[in-house]
PDB file of C-alpha atoms in Angstrom:
ATOM      1  CA  MET X   1      33.053  20.913 -99.904  1.00  0.00           C
ATOM      2  CA  THR X   2      35.057  18.572-102.608  1.00  0.00           C
ATOM      3  CA  TYR X   3      35.589  15.684-101.222  1.00  0.00           C
ATOM      4  CA  THR X   4      38.132  13.702-101.073  1.00  0.00           C
ATOM      5  CA  PRO X   5      38.484   9.850-100.281  1.00  0.00           C
ATOM      6  CA  TYR X   6      41.889   9.925 -98.983  1.00  0.00           C
ATOM      7  CA  PHE X   7      44.399  11.436 -96.976  1.00  0.00           C
ATOM      8  CA  VAL X   8      48.214  11.134 -97.718  1.00  0.00           C
ATOM      9  CA  HIS X   9      51.141  12.567 -94.693  1.00  0.00           C
ATOM     10  CA  GLY X  10      54.284  12.560 -95.969  1.00  0.00           C
ATOM     11  CA  ALA X  11      54.427  11.419 -99.290  1.00  0.00           C
ATOM     12  CA  ASP X  12      58.706  12.175 -99.848  1.00  0.00           C
ATOM     13  CA  ARG X  13      59.398  10.531 -96.416  1.00  0.00           C
ATOM     14  CA  PRO X  14      62.215   9.106 -97.253  1.00  0.00           C
ATOM     15  CA  ALA X  15      61.900   5.377 -94.863  1.00  0.00           C
ATOM     16  CA  ARG X  16      61.006   2.389 -96.111  1.00  0.00           C
ATOM     17  CA  TRP X  17      58.104   2.283 -94.278  1.00  0.00           C
ATOM     18  CA  LEU X  18      54.944   2.750 -95.140  1.00  0.00           C
ATOM     19  CA  ILE X  19      51.986   3.365 -92.860  1.00  0.00           C
ATOM     20  CA  THR X  20      48.216   2.540 -93.595  1.00  0.00           C
ATOM     21  CA  CYS X  21      44.484   3.066 -91.922  1.00  0.00           C
ATOM     22  CA  ASP X  22      42.025   1.266 -94.224  1.00  0.00           C
ATOM     23  CA  HIS X  23      39.538   2.247 -91.289  1.00  0.00           C
ATOM     24  CA  ALA X  24      40.618   6.303 -90.536  1.00  0.00           C
ATOM     25  CA  THR X  25      37.496   8.022 -90.318  1.00  0.00           C
ATOM     26  CA  ASN X  26      33.421   7.672 -89.404  1.00  0.00           C
ATOM     27  CA  VAL X  27      33.193  10.460 -92.499  1.00  0.00           C
ATOM     28  CA  VAL X  28      29.616   9.168 -94.481  1.00  0.00           C
ATOM     29  CA  PRO X  29      29.582  11.593 -98.431  1.00  0.00           C
ATOM     30  CA  PRO X  30      27.016  12.783 -99.118  1.00  0.00           C
ATOM     31  CA  PHE X  31      26.499  10.627-102.500  1.00  0.00           C
ATOM     32  CA  ALA X  32      26.362   8.102-100.029  1.00  0.00           C
ATOM     33  CA  GLY X  33      22.658   7.786 -97.878  1.00  0.00           C
ATOM     34  CA  GLY X  34      22.492  11.851 -98.626  1.00  0.00           C
ATOM     35  CA  GLY X  35      25.542  11.423 -96.209  1.00  0.00           C
ATOM     36  CA  ASP X  36      23.490   9.725 -93.422  1.00  0.00           C
ATOM     37  CA  LEU X  37      23.397   6.278 -92.540  1.00  0.00           C
ATOM     38  CA  GLY X  38      20.148   6.094 -90.820  1.00  0.00           C
ATOM     39  CA  LEU X  39      22.647   5.850 -87.862  1.00  0.00           C
ATOM     40  CA  PRO X  40      22.697   7.647 -84.413  1.00  0.00           C
ATOM     41  CA  ARG X  41      25.681   8.930 -83.251  1.00  0.00           C
ATOM     42  CA  GLU X  42      26.419   7.020 -81.053  1.00  0.00           C
ATOM     43  CA  ASP X  43      26.765   3.914 -83.417  1.00  0.00           C
ATOM     44  CA  MET X  44      28.281   6.169 -85.983  1.00  0.00           C
ATOM     45  CA  GLU X  45      31.119   7.055 -83.188  1.00  0.00           C
ATOM     46  CA  ARG X  46      31.720   2.968 -82.349  1.00  0.00           C
ATOM     47  CA  HIS X  47      33.894   0.212 -83.072  1.00  0.00           C
ATOM     48  CA  ILE X  48      31.951  -0.568 -86.979  1.00  0.00           C
ATOM     49  CA  ALA X  49      31.525   2.759 -88.214  1.00  0.00           C
ATOM     50  CA  TYR X  50      35.823   3.182 -87.853  1.00  0.00           C
ATOM     51  CA  ASP X  51      38.799   1.925 -86.216  1.00  0.00           C
ATOM     52  CA  VAL X  52      38.835   4.273 -82.976  1.00  0.00           C
ATOM     53  CA  GLY X  53      42.313   5.433 -82.747  1.00  0.00           C
ATOM     54  CA  ALA X  54      44.044   3.957 -85.082  1.00  0.00           C
ATOM     55  CA  TYR X  55      44.693   7.582 -87.774  1.00  0.00           C
ATOM     56  CA  GLU X  56      45.252   8.961 -84.864  1.00  0.00           C
ATOM     57  CA  VAL X  57      48.592   6.287 -84.109  1.00  0.00           C
ATOM     58  CA  SER X  58      49.026   6.025 -87.796  1.00  0.00           C
ATOM     59  CA  LYS X  59      49.765   9.357 -88.166  1.00  0.00           C
ATOM     60  CA  LEU X  60      52.396  10.129 -84.968  1.00  0.00           C
ATOM     61  CA  LEU X  61      53.848   6.535 -86.060  1.00  0.00           C
ATOM     62  CA  GLY X  62      53.755   8.009 -89.609  1.00  0.00           C
ATOM     63  CA  GLU X  63      56.263  10.942 -88.041  1.00  0.00           C
ATOM     64  CA  MET X  64      58.155   8.850 -85.424  1.00  0.00           C
ATOM     65  CA  LEU X  65      59.805   6.370 -88.333  1.00  0.00           C
ATOM     66  CA  ASP X  66      59.646   8.941 -91.180  1.00  0.00           C
ATOM     67  CA  ALA X  67      57.442   7.469 -93.106  1.00  0.00           C
ATOM     68  CA  PRO X  68      54.732   8.456 -95.530  1.00  0.00           C
ATOM     69  CA  VAL X  69      51.238   7.306 -93.924  1.00  0.00           C
ATOM     70  CA  VAL X  70      48.014   7.107 -95.897  1.00  0.00           C
ATOM     71  CA  ALA X  71      44.303   6.333 -94.391  1.00  0.00           C
ATOM     72  CA  SER X  72      40.238   6.467 -95.917  1.00  0.00           C
ATOM     73  CA  ASN X  73      38.317   8.618 -95.321  1.00  0.00           C
ATOM     74  CA  PHE X  74      34.866   7.532 -95.463  1.00  0.00           C
ATOM     75  CA  SER X  75      33.304   5.234 -92.202  1.00  0.00           C
ATOM     76  CA  ARG X  76      34.000   1.410 -93.309  1.00  0.00           C
ATOM     77  CA  LEU X  77      30.275   0.912 -92.810  1.00  0.00           C
ATOM     78  CA  VAL X  78      30.013   3.247 -96.339  1.00  0.00           C
ATOM     79  CA  ILE X  79      32.383   0.518 -97.673  1.00  0.00           C
ATOM     80  CA  ASP X  80      35.383  -1.381 -96.301  1.00  0.00           C
ATOM     81  CA  PRO X  81      38.063  -0.934 -98.537  1.00  0.00           C
ATOM     82  CA  ASN X  82      39.474  -4.162 -96.708  1.00  0.00           C
ATOM     83  CA  ARG X  83      37.824  -6.623 -98.405  1.00  0.00           C
ATOM     84  CA  GLY X  84      38.079  -7.637-101.846  1.00  0.00           C
ATOM     85  CA  GLU X  85      35.983  -6.283-104.436  1.00  0.00           C
ATOM     86  CA  ASP X  86      33.921  -9.586-104.803  1.00  0.00           C
ATOM     87  CA  ASP X  87      33.830 -10.151-100.712  1.00  0.00           C
ATOM     88  CA  PRO X  88      29.943 -10.341 -99.844  1.00  0.00           C
ATOM     89  CA  THR X  89      30.933  -8.235 -96.735  1.00  0.00           C
ATOM     90  CA  LEU X  90      32.136  -4.613 -98.815  1.00  0.00           C
ATOM     91  CA  LEU X  91      29.286  -3.012 -98.491  1.00  0.00           C
ATOM     92  CA  MET X  92      28.441  -3.853 -95.185  1.00  0.00           C
ATOM     93  CA  LYS X  93      24.126  -4.640 -93.826  1.00  0.00           C
ATOM     94  CA  LEU X  94      24.505  -5.961 -89.939  1.00  0.00           C
ATOM     95  CA  TYR X  95      27.491  -5.075 -87.887  1.00  0.00           C
ATOM     96  CA  ASP X  96      27.663  -6.191 -84.162  1.00  0.00           C
ATOM     97  CA  GLY X  97      24.491  -7.004 -83.811  1.00  0.00           C
ATOM     98  CA  THR X  98      23.550  -3.316 -85.996  1.00  0.00           C
ATOM     99  CA  ILE X  99      21.304  -2.823 -88.828  1.00  0.00           C
ATOM    100  CA  ILE X 100      22.682  -1.148 -91.279  1.00  0.00           C
ATOM    101  CA  PRO X 101      20.055   1.133 -92.400  1.00  0.00           C
ATOM    102  CA  ALA X 102      21.634   3.346 -95.163  1.00  0.00           C
ATOM    103  CA  ASN X 103      23.321  -0.281 -96.539  1.00  0.00           C
ATOM    104  CA  ARG X 104      20.016  -2.632 -96.594  1.00  0.00           C
ATOM    105  CA  TYR X 105      18.511  -2.543 -99.076  1.00  0.00           C
ATOM    106  CA  ALA X 106      21.332  -0.916-101.076  1.00  0.00           C
ATOM    107  CA  GLY X 107      22.443  -2.858-104.594  1.00  0.00           C
ATOM    108  CA  ALA X 108      24.265  -2.310-107.175  1.00  0.00           C
ATOM    109  CA  ALA X 109      24.386   0.955-108.173  1.00  0.00           C
ATOM    110  CA  GLU X 110      25.300   1.902-104.992  1.00  0.00           C
ATOM    111  CA  LEU X 111      27.882  -0.386-104.705  1.00  0.00           C
ATOM    112  CA  LYS X 112      28.984   1.185-107.553  1.00  0.00           C
ATOM    113  CA  GLU X 113      29.289   4.373-106.790  1.00  0.00           C
ATOM    114  CA  ARG X 114      30.958   4.044-103.774  1.00  0.00           C
ATOM    115  CA  LEU X 115      33.437   1.939-105.559  1.00  0.00           C
ATOM    116  CA  GLU X 116      34.651   4.303-107.752  1.00  0.00           C
ATOM    117  CA  ASN X 117      34.177   6.891-105.383  1.00  0.00           C
ATOM    118  CA  CYS X 118      35.830   5.892-102.276  1.00  0.00           C
ATOM    119  CA  TYR X 119      37.389   2.337-102.676  1.00  0.00           C
ATOM    120  CA  ARG X 120      39.114   2.478-105.497  1.00  0.00           C
ATOM    121  CA  PRO X 121      40.740   5.914-104.976  1.00  0.00           C
ATOM    122  CA  TYR X 122      41.827   4.912-101.724  1.00  0.00           C
ATOM    123  CA  HIS X 123      43.561   2.005-102.999  1.00  0.00           C
ATOM    124  CA  ARG X 124      45.234   3.707-106.392  1.00  0.00           C
ATOM    125  CA  ALA X 125      46.566   6.354-103.813  1.00  0.00           C
ATOM    126  CA  LEU X 126      48.064   2.966-101.940  1.00  0.00           C
ATOM    127  CA  ALA X 127      49.366   1.817-104.839  1.00  0.00           C
ATOM    128  CA  ARG X 128      51.517   4.778-105.683  1.00  0.00           C
ATOM    129  CA  LEU X 129      53.281   4.810-102.509  1.00  0.00           C
ATOM    130  CA  ALA X 130      53.904   1.168-102.150  1.00  0.00           C
ATOM    131  CA  GLU X 131      55.309   1.238-105.345  1.00  0.00           C
ATOM    132  CA  ARG X 132      59.233   2.531-103.491  1.00  0.00           C
ATOM    133  CA  PRO X 133      61.834   0.567-103.997  1.00  0.00           C
ATOM    134  CA  ARG X 134      61.514  -1.857-100.828  1.00  0.00           C
ATOM    135  CA  THR X 135      58.673  -0.925 -99.547  1.00  0.00           C
ATOM    136  CA  VAL X 136      57.555  -2.637 -96.163  1.00  0.00           C
ATOM    137  CA  ILE X 137      53.794  -1.819 -94.965  1.00  0.00           C
ATOM    138  CA  VAL X 138      53.038  -1.646 -91.183  1.00  0.00           C
ATOM    139  CA  SER X 139      48.635  -1.087 -91.376  1.00  0.00           C
ATOM    140  CA  VAL X 140      47.666   0.147 -88.490  1.00  0.00           C
ATOM    141  CA  HIS X 141      43.986  -1.107 -87.225  1.00  0.00           C
ATOM    142  CA  SER X 142      41.935  -0.972 -83.685  1.00  0.00           C
ATOM    143  CA  PHE X 143      39.446  -3.387 -82.268  1.00  0.00           C
ATOM    144  CA  THR X 144      37.012  -3.357 -79.601  1.00  0.00           C
ATOM    145  CA  ARG X 145      37.400  -5.225 -76.178  1.00  0.00           C
ATOM    146  CA  GLN X 146      33.609  -6.604 -76.343  1.00  0.00           C
ATOM    147  CA  LEU X 147      32.160  -7.435 -78.891  1.00  0.00           C
ATOM    148  CA  ARG X 148      27.752  -7.854 -77.940  1.00  0.00           C
ATOM    149  CA  GLY X 149      27.222 -10.576 -76.133  1.00  0.00           C
ATOM    150  CA  ARG X 150      30.797 -12.241 -76.474  1.00  0.00           C
ATOM    151  CA  PRO X 151      33.951 -12.372 -73.680  1.00  0.00           C
ATOM    152  CA  PRO X 152      35.995  -9.272 -73.710  1.00  0.00           C
ATOM    153  CA  ARG X 153      39.171  -9.786 -75.222  1.00  0.00           C
ATOM    154  CA  PRO X 154      42.034  -9.883 -73.496  1.00  0.00           C
ATOM    155  CA  TRP X 155      44.571  -9.301 -75.565  1.00  0.00           C
ATOM    156  CA  GLU X 156      45.955  -5.153 -76.130  1.00  0.00           C
ATOM    157  CA  ILE X 157      47.124  -5.487 -78.927  1.00  0.00           C
ATOM    158  CA  GLY X 158      47.242  -8.648 -81.854  1.00  0.00           C
ATOM    159  CA  ILE X 159      49.509  -9.065 -84.654  1.00  0.00           C
ATOM    160  CA  LEU X 160      48.106 -10.572 -88.401  1.00  0.00           C
ATOM    161  CA  PHE X 161      50.272 -12.409 -91.353  1.00  0.00           C
ATOM    162  CA  PRO X 162      49.091 -15.133 -93.310  1.00  0.00           C
ATOM    163  CA  LYS X 163      51.598 -18.002 -92.989  1.00  0.00           C
ATOM    164  CA  GLY X 164      54.909 -17.239 -94.407  1.00  0.00           C
ATOM    165  CA  GLU X 165      55.233 -13.784 -93.789  1.00  0.00           C
ATOM    166  CA  ARG X 166      58.172 -12.997 -93.773  1.00  0.00           C
ATOM    167  CA  PHE X 167      58.669  -9.951 -91.177  1.00  0.00           C
ATOM    168  CA  SER X 168      55.471 -10.088 -89.062  1.00  0.00           C
ATOM    169  CA  PRO X 169      57.057 -12.843 -86.619  1.00  0.00           C
ATOM    170  CA  PHE X 170      59.814 -10.416 -86.085  1.00  0.00           C
ATOM    171  CA  VAL X 171      57.457  -7.879 -84.883  1.00  0.00           C
ATOM    172  CA  VAL X 172      55.216 -10.710 -82.659  1.00  0.00           C
ATOM    173  CA  ASP X 173      59.476 -11.535 -81.104  1.00  0.00           C
ATOM    174  CA  GLU X 174      59.668  -7.968 -80.131  1.00  0.00           C
ATOM    175  CA  LEU X 175      56.200  -7.472 -78.808  1.00  0.00           C
ATOM    176  CA  ASN X 176      56.848 -10.737 -76.729  1.00  0.00           C
ATOM    177  CA  ARG X 177      60.360  -9.072 -75.132  1.00  0.00           C
ATOM    178  CA  GLU X 178      58.184  -6.038 -74.226  1.00  0.00           C
ATOM    179  CA  ASP X 179      57.295  -6.798 -69.908  1.00  0.00           C
ATOM    180  CA  GLY X 180      53.421  -7.827 -69.243  1.00  0.00           C
ATOM    181  CA  LEU X 181      52.087  -7.225 -72.491  1.00  0.00           C
ATOM    182  CA  CYS X 182      49.156  -9.913 -74.101  1.00  0.00           C
ATOM    183  CA  VAL X 183      50.551 -10.459 -77.527  1.00  0.00           C
ATOM    184  CA  GLY X 184      47.855 -11.725 -79.731  1.00  0.00           C
ATOM    185  CA  VAL X 185      49.032 -13.759 -83.052  1.00  0.00           C
ATOM    186  CA  ASN X 186      46.298 -13.867 -86.183  1.00  0.00           C
ATOM    187  CA  GLU X 187      44.633 -12.187 -83.402  1.00  0.00           C
ATOM    188  CA  PRO X 188      41.566 -11.254 -82.175  1.00  0.00           C
ATOM    189  CA  TYR X 189      41.033 -11.925 -86.025  1.00  0.00           C
ATOM    190  CA  THR X 190      42.844 -13.743 -88.803  1.00  0.00           C
ATOM    191  CA  GLY X 191      45.609 -13.432 -90.642  1.00  0.00           C
ATOM    192  CA  HIS X 192      44.548 -13.823 -94.059  1.00  0.00           C
ATOM    193  CA  LEU X 193      41.291 -12.718 -95.563  1.00  0.00           C
ATOM    194  CA  PRO X 194      41.679 -13.281 -99.761  1.00  0.00           C
ATOM    195  CA  GLY X 195      41.944  -9.896-101.784  1.00  0.00           C
ATOM    196  CA  ASP X 196      41.730  -7.297 -98.869  1.00  0.00           C
ATOM    197  CA  ALA X 197      43.833  -4.786 -98.589  1.00  0.00           C
ATOM    198  CA  ILE X 198      47.560  -6.360 -97.738  1.00  0.00           C
ATOM    199  CA  GLU X 199      47.009  -9.423 -99.753  1.00  0.00           C
ATOM    200  CA  THR X 200      46.479  -6.564-102.525  1.00  0.00           C
ATOM    201  CA  HIS X 201      49.473  -4.709-101.775  1.00  0.00           C
ATOM    202  CA  ALA X 202      51.805  -6.588 -99.637  1.00  0.00           C
ATOM    203  CA  THR X 203      51.649 -10.733 -99.878  1.00  0.00           C
ATOM    204  CA  LYS X 204      51.443 -11.396-103.460  1.00  0.00           C
ATOM    205  CA  PRO X 205      53.876  -8.045-105.049  1.00  0.00           C
ATOM    206  CA  GLY X 206      55.845  -9.978-102.466  1.00  0.00           C
ATOM    207  CA  ARG X 207      56.335  -7.033 -99.861  1.00  0.00           C
ATOM    208  CA  PRO X 208      57.642  -7.939 -96.926  1.00  0.00           C
ATOM    209  CA  ASN X 209      53.640  -6.930 -94.412  1.00  0.00           C
ATOM    210  CA  THR X 210      52.536  -6.450 -90.599  1.00  0.00           C
ATOM    211  CA  LEU X 211      49.264  -5.447 -89.395  1.00  0.00           C
ATOM    212  CA  ILE X 212      49.130  -4.513 -86.060  1.00  0.00           C
ATOM    213  CA  GLU X 213      45.553  -4.125 -84.563  1.00  0.00           C
ATOM    214  CA  LEU X 214      45.363  -2.000 -80.872  1.00  0.00           C
ATOM    215  CA  ARG X 215      42.699  -3.058 -78.321  1.00  0.00           C
ATOM    216  CA  ASN X 216      40.654   1.130 -79.183  1.00  0.00           C
ATOM    217  CA  ASP X 217      40.459   1.042 -75.366  1.00  0.00           C
ATOM    218  CA  LEU X 218      44.347   1.966 -75.066  1.00  0.00           C
ATOM    219  CA  ILE X 219      44.384   4.290 -77.686  1.00  0.00           C
ATOM    220  CA  ALA X 220      41.065   6.066 -77.546  1.00  0.00           C
ATOM    221  CA  GLU X 221      43.159   9.272 -75.875  1.00  0.00           C
ATOM    222  CA  HIS X 222      45.911  10.939 -77.658  1.00  0.00           C
ATOM    223  CA  THR X 223      48.488   9.820 -74.111  1.00  0.00           C
ATOM    224  CA  GLY X 224      47.800   6.380 -75.754  1.00  0.00           C
ATOM    225  CA  GLN X 225      48.385   6.926 -78.769  1.00  0.00           C
ATOM    226  CA  HIS X 226      51.542   8.672 -78.531  1.00  0.00           C
ATOM    227  CA  ALA X 227      51.915   5.803 -76.365  1.00  0.00           C
ATOM    228  CA  TRP X 228      51.483   2.966 -78.450  1.00  0.00           C
ATOM    229  CA  ALA X 229      52.728   5.140 -81.988  1.00  0.00           C
ATOM    230  CA  GLU X 230      56.817   5.426 -79.600  1.00  0.00           C
ATOM    231  CA  ARG X 231      56.409   1.331 -78.450  1.00  0.00           C
ATOM    232  CA  LEU X 232      55.641   0.552 -82.053  1.00  0.00           C
ATOM    233  CA  ALA X 233      58.326   3.321 -83.735  1.00  0.00           C
ATOM    234  CA  ARG X 234      60.440   1.355 -81.364  1.00  0.00           C
ATOM    235  CA  ILE X 235      60.023  -1.915 -82.234  1.00  0.00           C
ATOM    236  CA  LEU X 236      59.413  -1.734 -85.446  1.00  0.00           C
ATOM    237  CA  PRO X 237      62.823  -1.211 -86.558  1.00  0.00           C
ATOM    238  CA  ARG X 238      64.406  -3.399 -84.428  1.00  0.00           C
ATOM    239  CA  ALA X 239      62.135  -6.647 -86.107  1.00  0.00           C
ATOM    240  CA  LEU X 240      62.985  -4.955 -89.840  1.00  0.00           C
ATOM    241  CA  ASP X 241      66.570  -5.308 -88.332  1.00  0.00           C
ATOM    242  CA  ALA X 242      66.221  -8.932 -86.429  1.00  0.00           C
ATOM    243  CA  SER X 243      64.627  -9.968 -90.238  1.00  0.00           C
ATOM    244  CA  GLY X 244      67.614  -9.330 -92.399  1.00  0.00           C
ATOM    245  CA  LEU X 245      64.853  -7.735 -95.039  1.00  0.00           C
TER     246      LEU X 245
END
């Protein structure tokens, strides 16, 4: 089979939104460790390998908003598309207490191959779709309820954004109108990572954007995926209207 490093759904959909999913799959291409990073299946099914449920939510959200969706088709452990090319965690050797055997001694040649075959094609596809007029980028991720040896995370959803971002605060406002919802602002991660996908395709070009982190136990099955996509499809247009962007 011919390997493809990304998927695009609904490229001709007319809405302003562009839905992105940086960590959509746990696929290991054949050129990366012979298609095996040396981890057991249970680790490849964990959050360390991909954002559980995020791809399904992204596709549903794209359909509901009539917006294109672009998603990576390689595990974040192969190479992380949500890092700058000079980031030391671009090719992860240890994640949440797990050593990645195929990455442990990976050097410049392996990194270059993964950049050329995975990372850069995905970013080129994202850049092409983002060039449409007045694009608003919505980046969908998921996070684990609890890292090993750490306390449980209380948030059901987090909205990540750097200082000065114009759209995300309105998304937070709309989410806070939802009864009983635990919303994190720049939780469980910081909202700015130099060279990440949002900085590259949204912040630097001046495109409105938001990065959404959904707790992965809430979107592990279709019912939760659909419910969260519906909720976001209601909230995002309201937030955009309120922002005046």
